[in-house]
Coordinates of C-alpha atoms and ligand atoms in Angstrom, one line a residue:
Chain A
M11 CA 11.3 27.7 -1.3
S12 CA 8.3 26.2 0.5
V13 CA 6.7 23.0 1.6
L14 CA 3.5 22.0 -0.1
V15 CA 1.0 19.5 1.3
F16 CA -1.8 18.0 -0.6
A17 CA -4.8 18.0 1.8
E18 CA -7.3 15.5 0.6
T19 CA -11.0 16.1 0.8
S20 CA -14.0 13.8 0.3
E21 CA -17.1 15.5 -0.9
G22 CA -15.7 18.9 0.2
I23 CA -14.8 17.7 3.8
Y24 CA -11.2 17.2 4.8
K25 CA -10.2 13.6 5.5
K26 CA -8.6 13.0 8.9
I27 CA -5.3 12.2 7.1
A28 CA -5.4 15.7 5.6
F29 CA -4.9 17.1 9.1
E30 CA -2.1 14.6 9.8
A31 CA -0.3 15.4 6.5
T32 CA -0.7 19.2 7.3
S33 CA 0.6 18.7 10.9
Y34 CA 3.5 16.8 9.5
G35 CA 4.1 19.5 6.8
A36 CA 4.2 22.2 9.4
K37 CA 7.0 20.4 11.2
V38 CA 9.0 19.8 8.0
A39 CA 8.5 23.5 7.0
E40 CA 9.8 24.5 10.4
M41 CA 12.9 22.2 9.9
L42 CA 13.5 23.9 6.6
Q43 CA 12.8 27.4 8.0
T44 CA 10.1 28.0 5.5
N45 CA 6.4 28.1 5.2
L46 CA 3.8 25.5 4.7
V47 CA 1.4 25.9 1.8
A48 CA -1.6 23.6 1.7
L49 CA -3.4 22.7 -1.5
S50 CA -7.0 21.4 -1.5
I51 CA -9.5 20.7 -4.1
N52 CA -13.1 21.8 -3.7
A53 CA -12.9 22.1 0.1
T54 CA -15.9 23.8 1.7
D55 CA -14.0 25.1 4.7
A56 CA -10.3 25.6 3.6
N57 CA -9.5 27.7 6.7
Q58 CA -9.6 24.6 8.8
L59 CA -6.0 23.8 7.7
S60 CA -4.7 26.9 9.5
T61 CA -5.4 25.0 12.8
Y62 CA -2.7 22.6 11.8
G63 CA -0.1 25.1 10.7
A64 CA -0.7 25.9 7.1
S65 CA 0.0 29.6 6.6
K66 CA -1.2 29.7 3.0
I67 CA -4.0 27.7 1.6
L68 CA -4.6 27.3 -2.1
N69 CA -8.1 26.3 -2.7
V70 CA -9.0 25.0 -6.2
K71 CA -12.7 25.2 -7.1
N72 CA -13.4 23.2 -10.2
E73 CA -16.4 21.0 -10.9
K74 CA -14.4 18.7 -13.1
L75 CA -12.4 17.8 -10.1
N76 CA -15.4 16.8 -7.9
S77 CA -14.4 13.2 -8.2
F78 CA -10.8 12.0 -7.9
N79 CA -8.9 11.6 -11.1
A80 CA -5.2 10.7 -10.6
K81 CA -3.8 12.4 -13.6
A82 CA -5.8 15.6 -13.3
F83 CA -5.1 15.8 -9.5
A84 CA -1.4 15.2 -10.1
D85 CA -1.4 18.0 -12.7
V86 CA -3.0 20.3 -10.2
V87 CA -0.5 19.4 -7.5
C88 CA 2.5 19.9 -9.9
Q89 CA 1.2 23.3 -11.0
A90 CA 0.8 24.4 -7.4
A91 CA 4.2 23.1 -6.5
K92 CA 5.7 25.1 -9.3
S93 CA 3.9 28.3 -8.6
E94 CA 4.9 28.1 -4.9
A95 CA 8.5 27.0 -5.7
A96 CA 8.0 24.1 -3.4
D97 CA 11.0 21.9 -2.8
V98 CA 9.1 19.4 -0.7
V99 CA 5.7 18.0 -1.5
I100 CA 3.8 15.9 1.0
I101 CA 1.1 13.4 0.0
D102 CA -0.8 11.0 2.2
S103 CA -1.0 7.2 1.8
S104 CA -4.8 6.9 1.1
S105 CA -5.6 4.9 -2.0
N106 CA -5.8 8.2 -3.8
G107 CA -2.5 9.4 -2.4
L108 CA -0.7 6.3 -3.4
Y109 CA -2.1 6.6 -6.9
L110 CA -1.1 10.3 -7.1
A111 CA 2.4 10.4 -5.6
P112 CA 4.5 8.8 -8.4
L113 CA 2.7 10.8 -11.0
V114 CA 3.5 14.0 -9.1
A115 CA 7.1 13.1 -8.4
Y116 CA 7.8 12.1 -12.0
N117 CA 6.4 15.3 -13.4
L118 CA 8.4 17.5 -11.0
N119 CA 11.6 15.5 -11.7
A120 CA 11.5 14.8 -8.0
G121 CA 12.6 11.8 -6.0
L122 CA 9.9 10.1 -4.1
A123 CA 10.0 8.3 -0.7
S124 CA 6.8 6.4 0.1
N125 CA 5.7 4.9 3.4
V126 CA 7.6 7.5 5.3
V127 CA 7.2 7.1 9.1
S128 CA 8.8 10.1 10.6
I129 CA 10.1 13.6 10.0
P130 CA 13.2 13.8 7.8
V131 CA 16.2 12.3 9.7
T132 CA 18.3 15.1 8.2
T133 CA 17.4 17.7 5.6
A134 CA 20.9 18.1 4.0
P135 CA 21.3 15.4 2.8
F136 CA 17.5 14.8 2.7
V137 CA 17.2 11.4 4.5
L138 CA 13.8 9.7 5.2
K139 CA 13.0 6.8 7.3
R140 CA 10.5 4.5 5.6
K141 CA 8.8 1.1 6.1
A142 CA 10.2 -1.7 4.0
F143 CA 10.1 -5.5 3.8
S144 CA 6.4 -5.5 4.6
N145 CA 6.9 -3.8 8.0
K146 CA 9.6 -6.2 9.0
A147 CA 12.2 -3.4 8.8
F148 CA 12.8 0.3 8.1
C149 CA 15.2 1.7 5.6
F150 CA 16.8 5.1 5.4
T151 CA 16.6 6.6 1.9
T152 CA 18.3 9.7 0.7
L153 CA 16.6 11.7 -2.0
T154 CA 19.2 13.3 -4.2
T155 CA 16.9 15.6 -6.3
S156 CA 16.3 19.3 -5.6
V157 CA 12.6 18.7 -5.3
R158 CA 11.4 15.8 -3.1
V159 CA 8.1 14.1 -2.6
I160 CA 7.2 12.5 0.7
G161 CA 4.5 9.8 0.8
L162 CA 3.6 9.9 4.5
A163 CA 2.5 6.5 5.9
K164 CA -0.9 6.3 7.6
N165 CA -1.1 7.1 11.3
A166 CA 2.7 7.6 11.4
Y167 CA 2.9 11.1 12.7
G168 CA -0.4 12.1 14.4
I169 CA -2.5 15.3 14.3
F170 CA -1.1 18.3 16.1
E171 CA -2.9 21.7 16.5
N172 CA -0.7 24.6 15.7
K173 CA -3.0 27.5 14.9
V174 CA -1.6 30.1 12.5
V175 CA -3.1 33.0 10.6
A176 CA -3.5 31.8 7.0
T177 CA -4.1 33.5 3.7
I178 CA -6.5 31.6 1.5
A179 CA -6.0 32.1 -2.2
D180 CA -7.9 30.8 -5.1
F181 CA -5.8 28.7 -7.4
T182 CA -6.9 28.1 -11.0
P183 CA -5.0 25.3 -12.6
T184 CA -4.8 24.8 -16.4
L185 CA -6.4 21.5 -17.2
S186 CA -6.5 19.8 -20.6
D187 CA -8.4 16.9 -22.1
A188 CA -5.3 14.8 -21.7
D189 CA -5.8 15.0 -17.9
F190 CA -9.1 13.1 -18.2
G191 CA -7.9 10.0 -20.1
I192 CA -9.6 7.9 -17.4
S193 CA -13.2 8.3 -16.4
S194 CA -15.0 7.0 -13.3
K195 CA -18.1 5.0 -14.1
E196 CA -19.2 4.0 -10.6
V197 CA -18.0 4.0 -7.0
I198 CA -19.0 1.0 -5.0
K199 CA -18.9 1.6 -1.3
T200 CA -18.8 -1.3 1.2
S201 CA -22.1 -0.5 2.7
G202 CA -22.2 2.1 5.5
K203 CA -19.4 0.5 7.6
V204 CA -16.2 2.0 8.9
S205 CA -13.4 1.2 6.3
I206 CA -10.2 -0.5 7.4
A207 CA -8.3 2.5 6.0
D208 CA -10.1 5.1 8.0
A209 CA -10.6 3.1 11.2
D210 CA -8.8 3.9 14.5
I211 CA -9.7 0.4 15.7
V212 CA -9.9 -2.8 13.7
V213 CA -11.5 -6.0 15.0
S214 CA -10.2 -9.0 13.0
A215 CA -11.0 -12.6 13.1
G216 CA -9.6 -15.8 11.7
R217 CA -10.2 -19.4 11.0
G218 CA -10.6 -20.0 14.8
L219 CA -14.1 -18.8 14.4
K220 CA -15.1 -22.0 12.6
G221 CA -17.6 -20.6 10.2
P222 CA -19.2 -17.4 8.7
E223 CA -22.3 -17.8 10.9
N224 CA -20.2 -16.9 14.0
W225 CA -19.3 -13.4 12.9
G226 CA -22.2 -11.8 14.7
M227 CA -20.2 -11.3 17.8
I228 CA -17.3 -9.8 15.8
E229 CA -19.7 -7.3 14.3
D230 CA -21.1 -6.6 17.7
L231 CA -17.6 -6.0 19.1
A232 CA -16.8 -3.7 16.1
Q233 CA -20.0 -1.8 16.6
V234 CA -19.4 -1.0 20.3
L235 CA -15.9 0.1 19.5
G236 CA -16.8 2.0 16.3
A237 CA -14.3 -0.3 14.6
A238 CA -13.9 -1.7 11.2
T239 CA -14.0 -5.5 10.7
A240 CA -11.2 -7.4 9.1
C241 CA -10.1 -11.0 8.6
S242 CA -7.2 -13.4 7.9
K243 CA -6.6 -14.5 4.3
P244 CA -8.0 -18.1 4.6
V245 CA -11.2 -16.6 5.9
A246 CA -11.6 -14.5 2.7
D247 CA -10.5 -17.4 0.6
L248 CA -13.1 -19.6 2.1
D249 CA -15.7 -16.9 1.3
W250 CA -16.7 -16.5 4.9
R251 CA -16.0 -12.8 4.5
D252 CA -15.5 -10.4 1.7
H253 CA -12.0 -10.1 0.1
A254 CA -11.9 -6.4 1.0
E255 CA -11.5 -7.5 4.6
H256 CA -8.4 -9.6 4.0
V257 CA -5.5 -8.2 6.0
G258 CA -1.8 -9.0 5.6
Q259 CA 1.1 -9.0 3.3
T260 CA -1.1 -9.8 0.3
G261 CA -4.1 -7.9 1.5
K262 CA -4.8 -4.7 3.3
Q263 CA -2.4 -2.9 5.5
V264 CA -3.7 -1.9 8.9
A265 CA -2.1 1.1 10.7
A266 CA -4.7 1.5 13.4
N267 CA -4.4 2.6 17.0
L268 CA -5.8 -0.7 18.1
Y269 CA -5.9 -4.1 16.4
I270 CA -7.8 -6.9 18.0
A271 CA -7.1 -10.4 16.6
I272 CA -9.5 -13.2 17.4
G273 CA -8.8 -16.8 16.5
I274 CA -5.9 -15.7 14.3
S275 CA -2.7 -17.7 14.7
G276 CA -0.4 -14.9 13.7
A277 CA 1.4 -16.2 10.6
I278 CA 4.2 -14.0 9.4
Q279 CA 2.3 -13.0 6.3
H280 CA -0.6 -11.9 8.5
L281 CA 1.6 -9.9 10.9
A282 CA 3.2 -8.1 8.0
G283 CA -0.1 -6.4 7.4
I284 CA -0.7 -5.2 10.9
N285 CA 2.7 -4.5 12.4
S286 CA 2.2 -0.8 12.0
S287 CA -0.8 -0.8 14.2
K288 CA 0.1 0.8 17.6
V289 CA -1.5 -1.6 20.1
K290 CA -2.3 -5.3 19.4
V291 CA -4.6 -7.5 21.4
V292 CA -4.9 -11.3 20.7
I293 CA -7.6 -13.7 21.9
N294 CA -6.7 -17.3 21.1
T295 CA -7.2 -20.7 22.8
D296 CA -3.6 -21.7 22.0
P297 CA -1.0 -20.1 24.3
E298 CA 1.7 -21.1 21.8
A299 CA 0.0 -19.2 18.9
P300 CA 2.7 -17.0 17.3
F301 CA 0.4 -14.0 17.7
F302 CA 1.2 -13.8 21.4
K303 CA 4.8 -12.8 20.4
A304 CA 3.6 -9.9 18.4
A305 CA 0.8 -8.7 20.7
D306 CA 0.8 -6.2 23.6
Y307 CA -2.1 -7.7 25.4
G308 CA -3.5 -11.2 25.2
I309 CA -6.2 -13.5 26.5
V310 CA -5.6 -17.3 26.3
G311 CA -9.2 -18.3 26.0
D312 CA -12.1 -19.4 23.8
A313 CA -13.4 -16.7 21.6
F314 CA -16.9 -18.0 21.9
E315 CA -16.8 -17.3 25.6
V316 CA -14.5 -14.2 25.7
V317 CA -15.9 -12.1 22.9
P318 CA -19.6 -12.0 24.0
K319 CA -18.4 -11.1 27.6
L320 CA -16.1 -8.4 26.2
V321 CA -18.9 -6.9 24.2
E322 CA -21.2 -6.7 27.2
K323 CA -18.5 -5.2 29.4
L324 CA -17.5 -2.7 26.7
K325 CA -21.1 -1.6 26.4
V326 CA -21.1 -0.8 30.1
F327 CA -17.7 0.9 29.9
K328 CA -18.8 3.1 26.9
Q329 CA -21.9 4.1 28.8
N330 CA -19.9 5.1 31.9
N331 CA -17.3 7.0 29.8
A332 CA -19.7 8.6 27.3
Chain B
M2 CA -2.5 -7.1 -28.0
K3 CA 1.1 -7.1 -26.8
L4 CA 1.4 -7.5 -23.0
L5 CA 4.4 -6.8 -20.9
V6 CA 4.4 -8.1 -17.3
C7 CA 6.9 -6.6 -14.9
I8 CA 8.3 -9.2 -12.6
S9 CA 10.0 -8.1 -9.4
H10 CA 12.3 -10.8 -7.8
V11 CA 11.6 -10.7 -4.0
P12 CA 12.3 -12.6 -0.8
D13 CA 9.7 -15.2 -0.1
T14 CA 7.0 -14.0 2.3
T15 CA 8.3 -16.2 5.1
S16 CA 11.9 -14.9 4.9
K17 CA 13.6 -13.7 8.0
I18 CA 14.8 -10.2 7.3
N19 CA 18.3 -9.4 8.4
F20 CA 21.1 -7.0 7.4
T21 CA 24.8 -7.2 7.2
E22 CA 27.8 -4.8 6.8
G23 CA 26.7 -2.5 9.6
D24 CA 23.1 -2.6 8.6
T25 CA 23.8 -1.3 5.1
K26 CA 23.1 -4.5 3.1
F27 CA 20.2 -6.9 3.0
D28 CA 21.4 -10.3 4.1
T29 CA 20.5 -12.7 1.3
N30 CA 21.8 -15.7 3.3
G31 CA 19.3 -18.5 3.2
V32 CA 16.7 -16.3 1.5
Q33 CA 14.5 -17.9 -1.1
Y34 CA 13.4 -15.7 -3.9
V35 CA 10.0 -15.7 -5.6
I36 CA 7.9 -13.7 -8.1
N37 CA 6.4 -10.8 -6.2
P38 CA 2.9 -12.0 -5.2
H39 CA 1.1 -9.0 -6.9
D40 CA 3.0 -9.7 -10.1
E41 CA 1.8 -13.3 -10.0
Y42 CA -1.8 -12.0 -10.2
C43 CA -0.8 -9.8 -13.2
L44 CA 0.9 -12.7 -14.9
T45 CA -2.1 -15.0 -14.5
R46 CA -4.5 -12.4 -15.8
A47 CA -2.1 -11.9 -18.8
I48 CA -2.3 -15.6 -19.5
W49 CA -6.1 -15.3 -19.5
F50 CA -5.8 -12.6 -22.2
K51 CA -3.5 -14.8 -24.1
E52 CA -5.8 -17.8 -24.0
K53 CA -9.1 -15.9 -24.5
Q54 CA -8.0 -13.0 -26.7
G55 CA -4.8 -14.1 -28.4
A56 CA -2.4 -11.7 -26.7
T57 CA 1.3 -12.3 -26.5
I58 CA 3.1 -12.0 -23.2
S59 CA 6.6 -10.9 -22.5
V60 CA 8.0 -10.6 -19.0
V61 CA 10.7 -8.2 -17.9
T62 CA 13.0 -7.9 -14.8
V63 CA 15.6 -5.3 -14.2
G64 CA 18.3 -7.2 -12.4
T65 CA 21.6 -9.1 -12.5
Q66 CA 21.9 -12.7 -13.4
I67 CA 20.6 -13.9 -10.1
V68 CA 17.0 -13.0 -11.2
E69 CA 17.0 -15.5 -14.1
P70 CA 15.4 -18.4 -12.2
T71 CA 12.5 -16.1 -11.3
L72 CA 12.2 -15.1 -15.0
R73 CA 12.3 -18.8 -16.0
K74 CA 9.5 -19.5 -13.6
A75 CA 7.4 -16.8 -15.2
L76 CA 8.1 -18.5 -18.6
A77 CA 7.1 -21.9 -17.1
I78 CA 3.9 -20.3 -15.9
G79 CA 3.1 -19.2 -19.4
A80 CA 4.9 -16.1 -20.7
D81 CA 6.1 -16.4 -24.3
D82 CA 9.5 -14.7 -23.8
A83 CA 11.5 -12.9 -21.2
I84 CA 13.7 -9.8 -21.2
R85 CA 16.3 -9.1 -18.5
V86 CA 17.8 -5.6 -18.3
D87 CA 21.2 -6.4 -17.0
A88 CA 21.6 -3.9 -14.1
E89 CA 21.2 -3.5 -10.4
P90 CA 17.7 -2.2 -9.8
T91 CA 19.1 0.8 -7.9
D92 CA 15.9 2.6 -7.3
A93 CA 12.3 2.8 -8.6
F94 CA 13.0 5.7 -11.0
Y95 CA 16.0 3.9 -12.5
V96 CA 13.9 0.6 -12.9
A97 CA 11.0 2.4 -14.4
K98 CA 13.1 4.2 -17.0
Q99 CA 14.7 0.9 -18.0
I100 CA 11.3 -0.7 -18.4
A101 CA 10.0 2.3 -20.3
E102 CA 12.8 1.7 -22.8
V103 CA 11.8 -2.0 -23.1
V104 CA 8.2 -0.9 -23.7
K105 CA 9.2 1.5 -26.5
Q106 CA 11.5 -1.0 -28.2
G107 CA 8.8 -3.7 -28.1
A108 CA 5.8 -1.5 -28.8
F109 CA 3.8 -3.0 -25.9
D110 CA 0.3 -1.6 -25.5
V111 CA -0.5 -3.1 -22.0
V112 CA 2.0 -3.1 -19.2
L113 CA 1.0 -5.0 -16.1
A114 CA 3.1 -4.3 -13.0
G115 CA 2.3 -5.1 -9.3
R116 CA 0.9 -2.5 -6.9
E117 CA 4.1 -2.8 -4.9
S118 CA 7.1 -5.0 -4.4
I119 CA 7.0 -6.7 -1.0
D120 CA 10.6 -6.0 -0.4
Y121 CA 11.1 -2.2 -0.6
N122 CA 7.3 -1.6 -0.7
G123 CA 7.9 1.4 -3.0
G124 CA 4.7 1.3 -5.0
M125 CA 6.3 3.6 -7.5
V126 CA 7.4 1.7 -10.6
P127 CA 4.0 1.5 -12.2
G128 CA 3.2 5.2 -11.8
F129 CA 6.7 6.3 -12.9
L130 CA 6.4 4.0 -15.9
A131 CA 3.0 5.4 -16.9
A132 CA 4.1 9.0 -16.5
S133 CA 7.3 8.3 -18.5
L134 CA 5.4 6.6 -21.3
G135 CA 2.4 8.9 -21.3
Y136 CA 0.1 5.8 -21.0
N137 CA -3.1 5.8 -19.1
F138 CA -2.7 4.4 -15.6
V139 CA -4.8 2.5 -13.1
N140 CA -3.4 1.8 -9.7
A141 CA -4.5 -0.9 -7.2
C142 CA -6.2 -2.6 -10.1
I143 CA -8.4 -5.5 -9.0
A144 CA -10.2 -6.3 -12.3
I145 CA -9.5 -5.6 -15.9
E146 CA -11.3 -6.3 -19.2
I147 CA -10.0 -5.2 -22.6
E148 CA -12.2 -5.0 -25.8
G149 CA -10.3 -3.7 -28.8
Q150 CA -8.9 -0.4 -27.5
N151 CA -11.4 0.0 -24.7
V152 CA -10.6 -0.9 -21.2
T153 CA -12.8 -1.3 -18.1
A154 CA -10.8 -1.6 -14.9
T155 CA -11.7 -1.6 -11.3
R156 CA -9.5 -0.1 -8.6
E157 CA -9.6 -0.6 -4.9
I158 CA -10.4 2.5 -2.9
D159 CA -10.5 3.0 0.8
G160 CA -13.8 1.5 1.8
G161 CA -14.9 0.1 -1.6
S162 CA -14.0 0.1 -5.2
E163 CA -14.3 2.2 -8.3
I164 CA -15.0 1.2 -11.9
L165 CA -13.0 3.1 -14.5
T166 CA -13.1 3.3 -18.2
T167 CA -10.2 4.2 -20.4
V168 CA -8.3 3.2 -23.6
L169 CA -5.1 1.6 -24.5
P170 CA -2.1 2.1 -24.2
L171 CA -2.3 1.3 -20.5
V172 CA -0.2 0.6 -17.4
I173 CA -1.7 -1.0 -14.3
G174 CA -0.5 -1.5 -10.8
G175 CA -2.2 -4.8 -10.2
Q176 CA -2.9 -6.9 -7.1
K177 CA -5.0 -9.7 -5.8
G178 CA -8.5 -9.7 -7.3
L179 CA -7.2 -9.6 -11.0
V180 CA -7.8 -13.3 -10.8
E181 CA -9.0 -15.5 -7.9
E182 CA -6.2 -16.9 -5.8
K183 CA -7.3 -20.5 -6.6
D184 CA -6.8 -19.7 -10.3
L185 CA -3.2 -18.5 -9.9
R186 CA -1.1 -20.5 -12.3
I187 CA 1.8 -22.5 -11.0
P188 CA 4.4 -24.1 -13.2
N189 CA 3.8 -27.7 -14.2
M190 CA 6.4 -30.1 -15.6
R191 CA 5.5 -29.4 -19.2
G192 CA 5.7 -25.7 -18.6
I193 CA 9.1 -26.1 -16.9
M194 CA 10.4 -28.1 -19.9
M195 CA 9.0 -25.6 -22.4
A196 CA 10.5 -22.7 -20.5
R197 CA 14.0 -23.9 -21.2
Q198 CA 13.4 -23.4 -24.9
K199 CA 11.8 -20.0 -24.6
P200 CA 13.9 -17.0 -25.4
L201 CA 15.4 -15.0 -22.5
K202 CA 17.0 -11.9 -23.9
V203 CA 19.5 -9.9 -22.0
V204 CA 19.7 -6.2 -22.8
L205 CA 22.0 -3.5 -21.7
P206 CA 20.6 -0.7 -19.5
I207 CA 20.2 2.8 -20.7
D208 CA 22.2 5.5 -19.0
I209 CA 20.0 6.9 -16.3
K210 CA 20.9 8.4 -12.9
P211 CA 18.7 7.2 -10.0
N212 CA 17.3 9.9 -7.8
S213 CA 17.5 8.2 -4.5
T214 CA 19.9 5.9 -2.6
T215 CA 19.1 3.6 0.3
V216 CA 21.7 4.3 3.0
S217 CA 20.9 1.8 5.7
F218 CA 18.4 -0.3 7.4
E219 CA 17.0 -0.8 10.9
K220 CA 15.0 -3.6 12.5
P221 CA 12.0 -2.6 14.6
P222 CA 12.8 -2.5 18.3
V223 CA 12.3 -5.8 20.1
K224 CA 8.8 -5.9 21.5
S225 CA 8.2 -6.1 25.2
A226 CA 6.4 -9.3 26.3
C227 CA 2.7 -9.6 25.8
K228 CA 0.7 -8.9 29.0
L229 CA -1.6 -11.8 29.6
V230 CA -5.0 -11.2 31.1
S231 CA -7.2 -14.0 32.5
P232 CA -10.4 -14.7 30.5
D233 CA -12.2 -14.4 33.8
N234 CA -10.9 -10.8 34.2
I235 CA -12.1 -9.0 31.1
D236 CA -12.5 -5.8 33.1
E237 CA -8.7 -5.8 33.5
L238 CA -8.2 -5.8 29.7
I239 CA -10.6 -2.9 29.3
N240 CA -8.9 -1.1 32.1
L241 CA -5.4 -1.6 30.5
L242 CA -6.7 -0.5 27.1
H243 CA -8.2 2.6 28.6
T244 CA -5.6 3.8 31.1
E245 CA -2.3 2.2 30.0
A246 CA -2.6 2.0 26.2
K247 CA -5.1 4.8 26.0
V248 CA -6.7 3.4 22.8
I249 CA -10.3 3.2 24.0
Ligands
LIG1 C1 2.4 -16.2 -0.2 C2 1.5 -16.2 1.0 C3 0.8 -15.0 1.3 C4 0.0 -14.9 2.4 N1 -0.6 -13.8 2.7 C5 -1.4 -13.7 3.8 C6 -2.0 -12.5 4.2 O1 -1.9 -11.4 3.5 N2 -2.8 -12.5 5.3 C7 -3.1 -13.6 6.0 O2 -3.8 -13.5 7.0 N3 -2.5 -14.7 5.7 C8 -1.7 -14.8 4.6 N4 -1.1 -16.0 4.3 C9 -1.6 -17.2 5.0 C10 -0.8 -17.4 6.4 O3 0.4 -18.1 6.2 C11 -1.7 -18.2 7.3 O4 -2.1 -19.5 6.8 C12 -3.0 -17.5 7.7 O5 -2.8 -16.2 8.2 C13 -3.7 -18.3 8.8 O6 -5.0 -17.8 9.1 P1 -5.7 -17.9 10.5 O7 -4.8 -17.4 11.6 O8 -7.1 -17.4 10.4 O9 -5.9 -19.5 10.6 P2 -5.1 -20.6 11.4 O10 -3.7 -20.5 11.2 O11 -5.8 -21.9 11.2 O12 -5.4 -20.2 12.9 C14 -6.5 -20.3 13.6 C15 -6.3 -19.9 15.1 O13 -7.5 -19.8 15.8 C16 -7.2 -20.4 17.1 N5 -8.5 -20.9 17.6 C17 -9.2 -22.0 17.3 N6 -10.3 -22.1 18.0 C18 -10.4 -20.9 18.7 C19 -11.4 -20.4 19.6 N7 -12.5 -21.1 19.8 N8 -11.1 -19.3 20.2 C20 -10.0 -18.6 19.9 N9 -9.1 -19.0 19.1 C21 -9.3 -20.2 18.5 C22 -6.2 -21.5 16.9 O14 -5.5 -21.7 18.1 C23 -5.3 -20.9 15.8 O15 -4.2 -20.1 16.4 C24 -0.2 -16.1 3.2 C25 0.4 -17.3 2.9 C26 1.3 -17.3 1.8 C27 2.0 -18.6 1.5
LIG2 N1 13.5 -4.7 -10.8 C1 12.3 -4.8 -11.3 N2 12.2 -5.4 -12.5 C2 10.9 -5.5 -13.1 N3 9.8 -5.0 -12.6 C3 9.9 -4.4 -11.4 C4 11.2 -4.3 -10.7 N4 10.9 -3.6 -9.5 C5 9.6 -3.4 -9.5 N5 9.0 -3.9 -10.6 C6 7.5 -3.8 -10.9 O1 6.9 -2.7 -10.3 C7 6.0 -3.2 -9.3 C8 6.0 -2.2 -8.1 O2 7.3 -2.2 -7.6 P1 7.8 -1.1 -6.5 O3 7.5 0.2 -7.1 O4 9.2 -1.5 -6.4 O5 7.0 -1.3 -5.3 C9 6.4 -4.6 -9.0 O6 5.2 -5.4 -8.6 C10 6.8 -5.1 -10.4 O7 5.8 -5.4 -11.2

């Protein structure tokens, strides 16, 4: 018996969510009175995971796995789970994690709970609290299988240091051609900016901005905060901003620490995408805008006056708190 | 090319979400049901393949009789025929196994499902289906081209996109991007009339045990009121975000 966490890397470096998933795994292992084993693929510094409670780290080194391939990665995770007799497997909710989790669960004959927001409610039966109805509710799901896969929602648990002494073992999976039925031709990065998925802070703007030429101040605000930029759906549909920035029920999910909405009315479909963000700020001329009901802090005011001022004041604040 | 589009029957995006029977059942009172938005993109892309490349399109839903209007809508939009697996969609594993059986029986070589259903937000059916069938699988798919057996598909990744190549047979977990929103097909009068004549076959489920059960629901805690800050006092906002919310 053990708990296995898949700790995701990007070009050899652990993603932040790998530390969150490991912290979470350590807690689940403690609940089950067992050990946490972490699996990583081509990590340069595998021992980093011991800081977050992994007592054994399996490090796969294989050039064929330099770029993500869902089927091959799933196969590696399954082989590791079997060799460690894992009865719980934890996978993050990055785009790769979401791709991987059902493949892993199926091949392990395991039940899968995705979008899980907290540690298991009980372990016998194995009950998980997960997000449902586009963040408008939670549901409690029991996994009835002997092996269970948990898809941990983004920014749901946090990162906790819990230094242990870890053994690092090489792990050599058996891969076959069948694992590589899909090949990657090209990765297109949205140029040099913070991605919505990785951002702690997201600055988002809506139709209240009147036109794409007014996004300079939004970019400025994002820059001083080290934030990603996002937008409402009509803004993307009008081609004012790229579709990759569209947030909401039919767009991206934002689980940031801080979400700042500027000139966005707060339609239910928009809120569905941002409800899991921790703190929400709204700036809107209309005190009746529904967003004020969903926000923690608000300014009733004109974005064209408030935002430039906010940028200037934040610059000063950042300098004083650097 | 034989396409199967998986249609999930979900509450409309504006629905108020409530529960009954001590928070153990979803309250369907006053709820309008629609085709899952991601599935609409899949269906419209399928129609493109039909019109440009002569594919045939079947749609499938695992559900009781209440899902039939949703399937008829898919027929009105342009699918050729519909299959309903007559069972409660107990969990994603159960649903995927039922659809896998439909795929085998109908020898479909492309299965288009949505990235996730907007009700239970599982995001599992497409992956389970691909694993069960041994088909190639592209998740979060935002573009797809098929030439003969060869497929070029783009998936959304965190901070960008990735272009992939593979071959049929294939399952995708599709989403917005597969077609432009303005090109989404909606049923017209002629489509609705024709849909009445199109076959809707009801099949019995295969015997499969689900591997999860949903026990109960909970609504998020009621939010405390929004703290308003004057536009002339932006320092106050910065102060609150720094010292109270601790997010900057
Ligand atoms: C099936 C379906 C799915 C959908 N999915 C999504 C989704 O995923 N994401 C999404 O965002 N929407 C979605 N929508 C659309 C949604 O219903 C709203 O139409 C949309 O969110 C509104 O965008 P907005 O707030 O930018 O624009 P508006 O509603 O036009 O709001 C603009 C706001 O700006 C304010 N404003 C105007 N001038 C200023 C100023 N100078 N300074 C400050 N504020 C100002 C106004 O008071 C207003 O509140 C969906 C709709 C449907 C039917
Ligand atoms: N009951 C169902 N019948 C048919 N297809 C379904 C059903 N449930 C889910 N799907 C398909 O699987 C996709 C992902 O659903 P889910 O895994 O439930 O989030 C949906 O977008 C549909 O295409």
